[in-house]
JSON list of C-alpha atoms in Angstrom, two decimals:
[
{"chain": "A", "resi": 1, "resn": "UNK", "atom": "CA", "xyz": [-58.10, 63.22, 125.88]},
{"chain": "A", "resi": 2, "resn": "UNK", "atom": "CA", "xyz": [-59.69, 62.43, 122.68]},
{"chain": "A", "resi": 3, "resn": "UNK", "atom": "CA", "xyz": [-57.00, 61.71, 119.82]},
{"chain": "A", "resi": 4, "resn": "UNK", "atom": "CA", "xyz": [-56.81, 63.99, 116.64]},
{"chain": "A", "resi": 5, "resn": "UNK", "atom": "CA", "xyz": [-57.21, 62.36, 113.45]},
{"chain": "A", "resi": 6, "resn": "UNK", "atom": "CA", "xyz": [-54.07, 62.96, 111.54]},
{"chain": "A", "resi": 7, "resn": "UNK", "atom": "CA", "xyz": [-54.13, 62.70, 107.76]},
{"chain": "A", "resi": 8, "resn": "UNK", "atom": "CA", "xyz": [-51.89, 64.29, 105.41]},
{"chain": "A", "resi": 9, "resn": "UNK", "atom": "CA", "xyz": [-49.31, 66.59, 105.78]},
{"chain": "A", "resi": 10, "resn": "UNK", "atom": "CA", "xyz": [-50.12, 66.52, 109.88]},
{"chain": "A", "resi": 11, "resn": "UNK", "atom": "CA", "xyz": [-49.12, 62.49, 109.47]},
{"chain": "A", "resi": 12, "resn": "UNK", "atom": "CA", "xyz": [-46.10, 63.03, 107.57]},
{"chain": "A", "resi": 13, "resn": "UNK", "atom": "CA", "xyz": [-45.11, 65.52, 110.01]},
{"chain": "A", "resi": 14, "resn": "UNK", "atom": "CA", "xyz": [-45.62, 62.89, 113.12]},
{"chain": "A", "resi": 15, "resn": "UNK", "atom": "CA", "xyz": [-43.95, 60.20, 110.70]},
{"chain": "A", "resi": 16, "resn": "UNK", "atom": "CA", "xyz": [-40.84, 61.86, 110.08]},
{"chain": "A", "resi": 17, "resn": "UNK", "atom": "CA", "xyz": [-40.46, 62.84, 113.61]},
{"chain": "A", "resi": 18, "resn": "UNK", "atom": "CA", "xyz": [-41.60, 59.12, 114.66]},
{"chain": "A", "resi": 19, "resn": "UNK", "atom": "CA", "xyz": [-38.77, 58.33, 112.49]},
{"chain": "A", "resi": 20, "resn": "UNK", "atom": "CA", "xyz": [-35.91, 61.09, 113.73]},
{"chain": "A", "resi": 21, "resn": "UNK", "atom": "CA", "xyz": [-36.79, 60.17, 117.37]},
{"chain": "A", "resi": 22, "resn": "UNK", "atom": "CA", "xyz": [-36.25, 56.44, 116.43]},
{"chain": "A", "resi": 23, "resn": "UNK", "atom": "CA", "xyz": [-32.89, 56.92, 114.44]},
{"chain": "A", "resi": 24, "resn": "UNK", "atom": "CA", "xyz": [-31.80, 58.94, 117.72]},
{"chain": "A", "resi": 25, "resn": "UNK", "atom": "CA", "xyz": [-32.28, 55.93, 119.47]},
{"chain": "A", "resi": 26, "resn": "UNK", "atom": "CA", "xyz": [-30.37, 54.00, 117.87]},
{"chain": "A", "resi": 27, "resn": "UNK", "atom": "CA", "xyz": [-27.77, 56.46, 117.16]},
{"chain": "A", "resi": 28, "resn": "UNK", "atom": "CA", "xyz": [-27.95, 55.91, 113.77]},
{"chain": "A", "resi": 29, "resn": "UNK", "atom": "CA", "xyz": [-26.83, 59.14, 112.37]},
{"chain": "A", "resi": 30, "resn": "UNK", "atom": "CA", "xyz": [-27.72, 58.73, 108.44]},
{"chain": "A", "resi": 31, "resn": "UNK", "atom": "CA", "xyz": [-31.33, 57.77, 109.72]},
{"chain": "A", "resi": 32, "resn": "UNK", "atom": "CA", "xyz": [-31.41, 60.85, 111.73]},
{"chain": "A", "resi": 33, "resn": "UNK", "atom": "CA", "xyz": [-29.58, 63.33, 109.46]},
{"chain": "A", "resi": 34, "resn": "UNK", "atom": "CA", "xyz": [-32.25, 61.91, 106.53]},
{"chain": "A", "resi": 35, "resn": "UNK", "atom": "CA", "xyz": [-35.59, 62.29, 109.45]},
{"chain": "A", "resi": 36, "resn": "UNK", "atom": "CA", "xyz": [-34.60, 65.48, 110.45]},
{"chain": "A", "resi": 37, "resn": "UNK", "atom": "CA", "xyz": [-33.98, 66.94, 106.70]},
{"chain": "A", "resi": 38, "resn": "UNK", "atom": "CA", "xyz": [-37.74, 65.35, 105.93]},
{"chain": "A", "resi": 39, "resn": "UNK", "atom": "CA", "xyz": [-38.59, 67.72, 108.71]},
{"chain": "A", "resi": 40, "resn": "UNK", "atom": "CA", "xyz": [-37.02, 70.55, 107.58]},
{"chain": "A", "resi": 41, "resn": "UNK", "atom": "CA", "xyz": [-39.37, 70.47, 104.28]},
{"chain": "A", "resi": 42, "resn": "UNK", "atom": "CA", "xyz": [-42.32, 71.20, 106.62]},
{"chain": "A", "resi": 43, "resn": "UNK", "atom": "CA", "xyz": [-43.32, 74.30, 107.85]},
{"chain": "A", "resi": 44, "resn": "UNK", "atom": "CA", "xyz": [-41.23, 75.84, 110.52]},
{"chain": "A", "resi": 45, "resn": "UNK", "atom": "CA", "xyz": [-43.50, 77.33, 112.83]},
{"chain": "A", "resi": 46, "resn": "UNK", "atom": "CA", "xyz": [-45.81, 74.22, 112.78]},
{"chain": "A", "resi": 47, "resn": "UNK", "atom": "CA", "xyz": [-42.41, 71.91, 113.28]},
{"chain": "A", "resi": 48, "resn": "UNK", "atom": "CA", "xyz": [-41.34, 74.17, 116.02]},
{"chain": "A", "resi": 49, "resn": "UNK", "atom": "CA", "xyz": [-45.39, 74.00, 117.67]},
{"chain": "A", "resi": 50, "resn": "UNK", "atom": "CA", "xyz": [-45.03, 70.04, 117.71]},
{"chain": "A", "resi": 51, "resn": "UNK", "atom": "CA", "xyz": [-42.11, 69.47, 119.11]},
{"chain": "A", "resi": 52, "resn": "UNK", "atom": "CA", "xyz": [-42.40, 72.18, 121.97]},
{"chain": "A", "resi": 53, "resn": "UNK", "atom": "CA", "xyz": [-45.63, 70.50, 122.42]},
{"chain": "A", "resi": 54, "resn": "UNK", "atom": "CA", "xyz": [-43.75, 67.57, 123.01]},
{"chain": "A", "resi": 55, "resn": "UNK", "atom": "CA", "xyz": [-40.67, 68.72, 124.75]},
{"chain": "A", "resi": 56, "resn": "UNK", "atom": "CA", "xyz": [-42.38, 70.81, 128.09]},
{"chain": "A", "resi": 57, "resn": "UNK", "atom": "CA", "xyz": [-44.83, 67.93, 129.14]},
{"chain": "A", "resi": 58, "resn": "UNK", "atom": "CA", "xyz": [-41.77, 65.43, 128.95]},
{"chain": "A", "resi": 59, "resn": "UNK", "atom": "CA", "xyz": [-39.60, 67.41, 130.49]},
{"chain": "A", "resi": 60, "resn": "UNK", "atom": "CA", "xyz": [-42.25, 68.18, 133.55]},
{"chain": "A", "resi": 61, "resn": "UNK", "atom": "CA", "xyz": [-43.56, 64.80, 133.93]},
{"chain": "A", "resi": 62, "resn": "UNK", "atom": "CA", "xyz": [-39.70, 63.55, 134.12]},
{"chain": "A", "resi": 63, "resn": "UNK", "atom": "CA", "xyz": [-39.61, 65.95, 137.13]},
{"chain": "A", "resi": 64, "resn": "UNK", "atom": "CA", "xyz": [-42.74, 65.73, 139.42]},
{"chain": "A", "resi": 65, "resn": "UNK", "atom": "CA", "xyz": [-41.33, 68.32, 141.93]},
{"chain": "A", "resi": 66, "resn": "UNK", "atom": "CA", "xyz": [-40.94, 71.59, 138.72]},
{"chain": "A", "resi": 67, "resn": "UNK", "atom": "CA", "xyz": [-37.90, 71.93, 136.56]},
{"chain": "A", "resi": 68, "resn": "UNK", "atom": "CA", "xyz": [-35.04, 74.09, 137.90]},
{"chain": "A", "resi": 69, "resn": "UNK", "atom": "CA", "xyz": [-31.90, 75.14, 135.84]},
{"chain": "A", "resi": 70, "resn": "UNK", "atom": "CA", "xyz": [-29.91, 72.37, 137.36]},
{"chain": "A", "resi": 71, "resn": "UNK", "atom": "CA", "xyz": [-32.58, 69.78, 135.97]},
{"chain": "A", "resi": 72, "resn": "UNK", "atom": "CA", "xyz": [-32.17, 71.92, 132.65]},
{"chain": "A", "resi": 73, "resn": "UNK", "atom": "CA", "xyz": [-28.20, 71.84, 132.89]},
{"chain": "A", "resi": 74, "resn": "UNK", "atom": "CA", "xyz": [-27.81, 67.97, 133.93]},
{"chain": "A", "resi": 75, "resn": "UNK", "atom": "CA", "xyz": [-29.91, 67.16, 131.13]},
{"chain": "A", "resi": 76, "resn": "UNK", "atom": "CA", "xyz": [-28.00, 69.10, 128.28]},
{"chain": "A", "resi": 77, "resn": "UNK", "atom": "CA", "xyz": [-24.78, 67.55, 129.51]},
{"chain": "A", "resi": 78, "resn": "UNK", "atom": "CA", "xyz": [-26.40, 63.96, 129.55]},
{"chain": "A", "resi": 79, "resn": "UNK", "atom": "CA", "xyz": [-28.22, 64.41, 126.67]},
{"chain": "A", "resi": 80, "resn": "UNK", "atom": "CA", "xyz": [-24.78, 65.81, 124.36]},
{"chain": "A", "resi": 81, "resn": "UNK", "atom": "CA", "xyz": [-22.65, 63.15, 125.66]},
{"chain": "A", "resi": 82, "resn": "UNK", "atom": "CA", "xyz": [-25.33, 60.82, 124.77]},
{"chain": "A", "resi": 83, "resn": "UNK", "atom": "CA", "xyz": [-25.24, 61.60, 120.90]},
{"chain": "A", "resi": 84, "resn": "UNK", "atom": "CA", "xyz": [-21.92, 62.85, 120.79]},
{"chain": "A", "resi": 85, "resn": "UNK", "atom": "CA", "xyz": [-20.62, 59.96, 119.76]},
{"chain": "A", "resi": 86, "resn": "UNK", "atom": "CA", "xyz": [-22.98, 58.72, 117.44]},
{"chain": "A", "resi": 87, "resn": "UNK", "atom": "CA", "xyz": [-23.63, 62.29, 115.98]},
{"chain": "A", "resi": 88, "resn": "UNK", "atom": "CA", "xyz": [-20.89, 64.53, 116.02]},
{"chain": "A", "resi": 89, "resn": "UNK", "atom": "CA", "xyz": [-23.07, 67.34, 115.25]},
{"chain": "A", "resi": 90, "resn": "UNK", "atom": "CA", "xyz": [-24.18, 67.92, 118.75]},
{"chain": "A", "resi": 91, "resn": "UNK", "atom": "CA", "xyz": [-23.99, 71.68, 119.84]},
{"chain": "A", "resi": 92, "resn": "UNK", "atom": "CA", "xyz": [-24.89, 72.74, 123.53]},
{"chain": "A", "resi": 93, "resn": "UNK", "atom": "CA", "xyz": [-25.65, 75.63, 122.70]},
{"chain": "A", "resi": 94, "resn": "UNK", "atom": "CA", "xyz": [-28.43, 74.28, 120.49]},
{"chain": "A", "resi": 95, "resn": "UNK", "atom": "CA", "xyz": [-29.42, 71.71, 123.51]},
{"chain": "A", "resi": 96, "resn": "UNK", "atom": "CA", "xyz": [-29.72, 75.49, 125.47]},
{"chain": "A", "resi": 97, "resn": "UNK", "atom": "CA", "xyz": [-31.68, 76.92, 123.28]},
{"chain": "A", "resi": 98, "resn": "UNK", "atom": "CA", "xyz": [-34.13, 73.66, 123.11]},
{"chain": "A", "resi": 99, "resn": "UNK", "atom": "CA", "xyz": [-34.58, 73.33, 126.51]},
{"chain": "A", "resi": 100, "resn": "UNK", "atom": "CA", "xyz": [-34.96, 77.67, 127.86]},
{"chain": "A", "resi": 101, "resn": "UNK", "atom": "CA", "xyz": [-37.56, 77.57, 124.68]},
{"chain": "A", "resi": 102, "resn": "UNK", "atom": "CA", "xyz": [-39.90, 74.68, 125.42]},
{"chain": "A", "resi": 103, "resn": "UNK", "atom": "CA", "xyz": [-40.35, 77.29, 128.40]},
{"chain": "A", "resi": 104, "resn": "UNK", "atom": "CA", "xyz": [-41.05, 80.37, 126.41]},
{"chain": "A", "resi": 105, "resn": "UNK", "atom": "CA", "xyz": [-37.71, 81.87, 127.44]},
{"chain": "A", "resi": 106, "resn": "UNK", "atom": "CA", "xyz": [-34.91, 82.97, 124.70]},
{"chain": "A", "resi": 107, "resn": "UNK", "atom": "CA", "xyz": [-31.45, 82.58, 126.01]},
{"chain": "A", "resi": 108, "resn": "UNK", "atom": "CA", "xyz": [-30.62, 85.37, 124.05]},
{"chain": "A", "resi": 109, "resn": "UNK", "atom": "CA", "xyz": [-31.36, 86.92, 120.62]},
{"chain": "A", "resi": 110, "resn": "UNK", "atom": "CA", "xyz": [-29.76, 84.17, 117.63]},
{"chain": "A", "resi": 111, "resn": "UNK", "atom": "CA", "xyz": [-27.15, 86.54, 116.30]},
{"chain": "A", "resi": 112, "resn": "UNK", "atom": "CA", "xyz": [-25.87, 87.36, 119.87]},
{"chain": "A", "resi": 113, "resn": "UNK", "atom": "CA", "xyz": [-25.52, 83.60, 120.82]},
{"chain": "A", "resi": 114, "resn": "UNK", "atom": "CA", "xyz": [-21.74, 82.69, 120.93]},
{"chain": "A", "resi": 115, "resn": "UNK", "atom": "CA", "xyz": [-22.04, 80.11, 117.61]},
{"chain": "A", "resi": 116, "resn": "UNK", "atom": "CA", "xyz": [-24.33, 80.30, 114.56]},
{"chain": "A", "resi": 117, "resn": "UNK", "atom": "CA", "xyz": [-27.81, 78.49, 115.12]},
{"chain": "A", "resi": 118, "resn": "UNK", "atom": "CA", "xyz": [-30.02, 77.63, 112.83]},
{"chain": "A", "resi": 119, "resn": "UNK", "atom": "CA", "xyz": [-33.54, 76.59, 112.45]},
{"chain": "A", "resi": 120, "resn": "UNK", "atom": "CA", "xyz": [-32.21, 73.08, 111.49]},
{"chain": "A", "resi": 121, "resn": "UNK", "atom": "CA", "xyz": [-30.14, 72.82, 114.05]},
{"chain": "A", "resi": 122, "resn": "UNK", "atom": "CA", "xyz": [-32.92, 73.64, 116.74]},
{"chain": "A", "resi": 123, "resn": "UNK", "atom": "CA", "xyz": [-34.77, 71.26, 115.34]},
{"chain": "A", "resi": 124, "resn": "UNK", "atom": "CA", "xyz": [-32.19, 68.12, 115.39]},
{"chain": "A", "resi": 125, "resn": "UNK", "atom": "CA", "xyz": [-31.60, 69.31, 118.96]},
{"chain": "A", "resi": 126, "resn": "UNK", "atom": "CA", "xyz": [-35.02, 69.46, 119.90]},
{"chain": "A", "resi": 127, "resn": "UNK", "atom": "CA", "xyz": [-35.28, 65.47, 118.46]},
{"chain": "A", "resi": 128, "resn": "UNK", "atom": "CA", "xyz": [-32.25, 64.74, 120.59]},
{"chain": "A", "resi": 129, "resn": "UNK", "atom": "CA", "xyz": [-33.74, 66.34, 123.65]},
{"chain": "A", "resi": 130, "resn": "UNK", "atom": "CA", "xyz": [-37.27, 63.89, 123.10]},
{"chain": "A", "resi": 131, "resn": "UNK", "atom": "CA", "xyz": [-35.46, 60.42, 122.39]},
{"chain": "A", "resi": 132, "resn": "UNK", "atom": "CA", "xyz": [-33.02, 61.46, 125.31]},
{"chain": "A", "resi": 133, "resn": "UNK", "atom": "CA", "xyz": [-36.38, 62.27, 127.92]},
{"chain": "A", "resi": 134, "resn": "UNK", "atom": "CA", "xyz": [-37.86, 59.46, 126.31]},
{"chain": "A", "resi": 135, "resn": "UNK", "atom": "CA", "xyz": [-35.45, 56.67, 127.04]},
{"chain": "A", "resi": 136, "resn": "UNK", "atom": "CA", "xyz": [-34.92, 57.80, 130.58]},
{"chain": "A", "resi": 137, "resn": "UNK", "atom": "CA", "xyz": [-38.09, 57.35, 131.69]},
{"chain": "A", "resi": 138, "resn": "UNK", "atom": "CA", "xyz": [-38.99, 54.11, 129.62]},
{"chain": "A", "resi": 139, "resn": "UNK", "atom": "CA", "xyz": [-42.16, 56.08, 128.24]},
{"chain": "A", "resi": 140, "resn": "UNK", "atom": "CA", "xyz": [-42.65, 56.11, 124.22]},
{"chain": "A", "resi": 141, "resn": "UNK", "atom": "CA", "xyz": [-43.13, 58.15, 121.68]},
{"chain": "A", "resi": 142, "resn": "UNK", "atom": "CA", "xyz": [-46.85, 57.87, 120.68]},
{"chain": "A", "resi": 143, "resn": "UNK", "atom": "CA", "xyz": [-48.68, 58.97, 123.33]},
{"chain": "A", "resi": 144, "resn": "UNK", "atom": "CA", "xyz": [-46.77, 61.61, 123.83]},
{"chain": "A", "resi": 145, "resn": "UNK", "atom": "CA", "xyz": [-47.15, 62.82, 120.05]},
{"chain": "A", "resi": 146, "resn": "UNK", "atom": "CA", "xyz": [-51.01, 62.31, 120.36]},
{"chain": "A", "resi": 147, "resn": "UNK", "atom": "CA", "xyz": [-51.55, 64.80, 123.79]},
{"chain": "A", "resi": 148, "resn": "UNK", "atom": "CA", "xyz": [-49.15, 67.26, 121.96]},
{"chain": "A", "resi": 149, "resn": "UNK", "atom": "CA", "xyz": [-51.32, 66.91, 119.08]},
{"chain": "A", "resi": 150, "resn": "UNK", "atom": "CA", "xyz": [-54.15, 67.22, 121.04]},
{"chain": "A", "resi": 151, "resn": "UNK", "atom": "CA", "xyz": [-53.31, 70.49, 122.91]},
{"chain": "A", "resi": 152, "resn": "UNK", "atom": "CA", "xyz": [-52.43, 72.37, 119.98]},
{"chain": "A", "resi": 153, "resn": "UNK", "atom": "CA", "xyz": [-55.61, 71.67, 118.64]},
{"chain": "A", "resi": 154, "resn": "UNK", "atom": "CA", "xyz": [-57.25, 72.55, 121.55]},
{"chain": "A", "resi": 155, "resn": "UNK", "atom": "CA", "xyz": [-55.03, 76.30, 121.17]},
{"chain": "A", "resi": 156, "resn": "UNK", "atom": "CA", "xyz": [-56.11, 76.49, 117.33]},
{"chain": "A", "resi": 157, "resn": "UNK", "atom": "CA", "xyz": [-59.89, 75.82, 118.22]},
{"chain": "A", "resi": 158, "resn": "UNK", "atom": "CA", "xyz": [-59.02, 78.55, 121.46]},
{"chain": "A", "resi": 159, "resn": "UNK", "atom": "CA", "xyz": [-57.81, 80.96, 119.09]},
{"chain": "A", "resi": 160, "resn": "UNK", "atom": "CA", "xyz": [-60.78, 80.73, 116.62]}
]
């Protein structure tokens, strides 16, 4: 896997979600609420690219033998009573929605889920979701970050 050469907005997108991942870690919710705004300024689709990119590998190298709905289920309770009390914010729902997506399924259209979601809120999830896969197995975030680089650069150059 050769690394991509970030430089511009592509580095101030892996800095700020360096940085959310990080403030999730150590529950430090002004860190994260400030991270995941600075990600919100980027552009959705490519935010939402990066961290799926991110999120399916983890979550399939965290389980060797596939991911089944109870792997899916244990890890949104674990991962909301992780940050719920550092970050009050946390919505399963949202956790749902992180986890069925990084596997190309929709739980169910957004304005028939049972609470409001928003891209935002995806997004903070989705941070929660890494940092939480992330500390379980003892792996960091860099290389990580560089193979989802990586493959969606190898799907850009695909789709040229």
């Amino acid at each position: 896997m050769t690394p991509v050469e970030l430089s511009g907005p592509l580095l101030a997108l892996s800095r700020a979600l360096t940085d959310a991942v990080q403030a999730a870690g150590r529950a430090d919710t002004a860190a994260f609420d400030e991270a995941t705004s600075r990600l919100g300024r980027f552009d959705g689709e490519h935010v939402r690219r990066l961290l799926g990119a991110v999120v399916r590998p983890l979550l399939e190298s965290s389980n060797p033998d596939g991911v089944d709905g109870d792997d899916l289920l244990e890890l949104l309770e674990d991962c909301a009573r992780a940050a719920l009390p550092w970050w009050p914010g946390v919505e399963p729902v949202a956790l749902a929605v992180v986890l069925t997506g990084a596997f190309g399924i929709d739980v169910a259209p957004r304005e028939e889920l049972p609470v409001q979601i928003e891209d935002a809120d995806v997004t903070q999830h989705a941070v929660l979701v890494v940092d939480h896969v992330l500390r379980a197995s003892g792996r960091p975030l860099k290389p990580a970050l560089d193979a989802a680089f990586v493959e969606i650069a190898r799907e850009d150059g695909q789709d040229t």
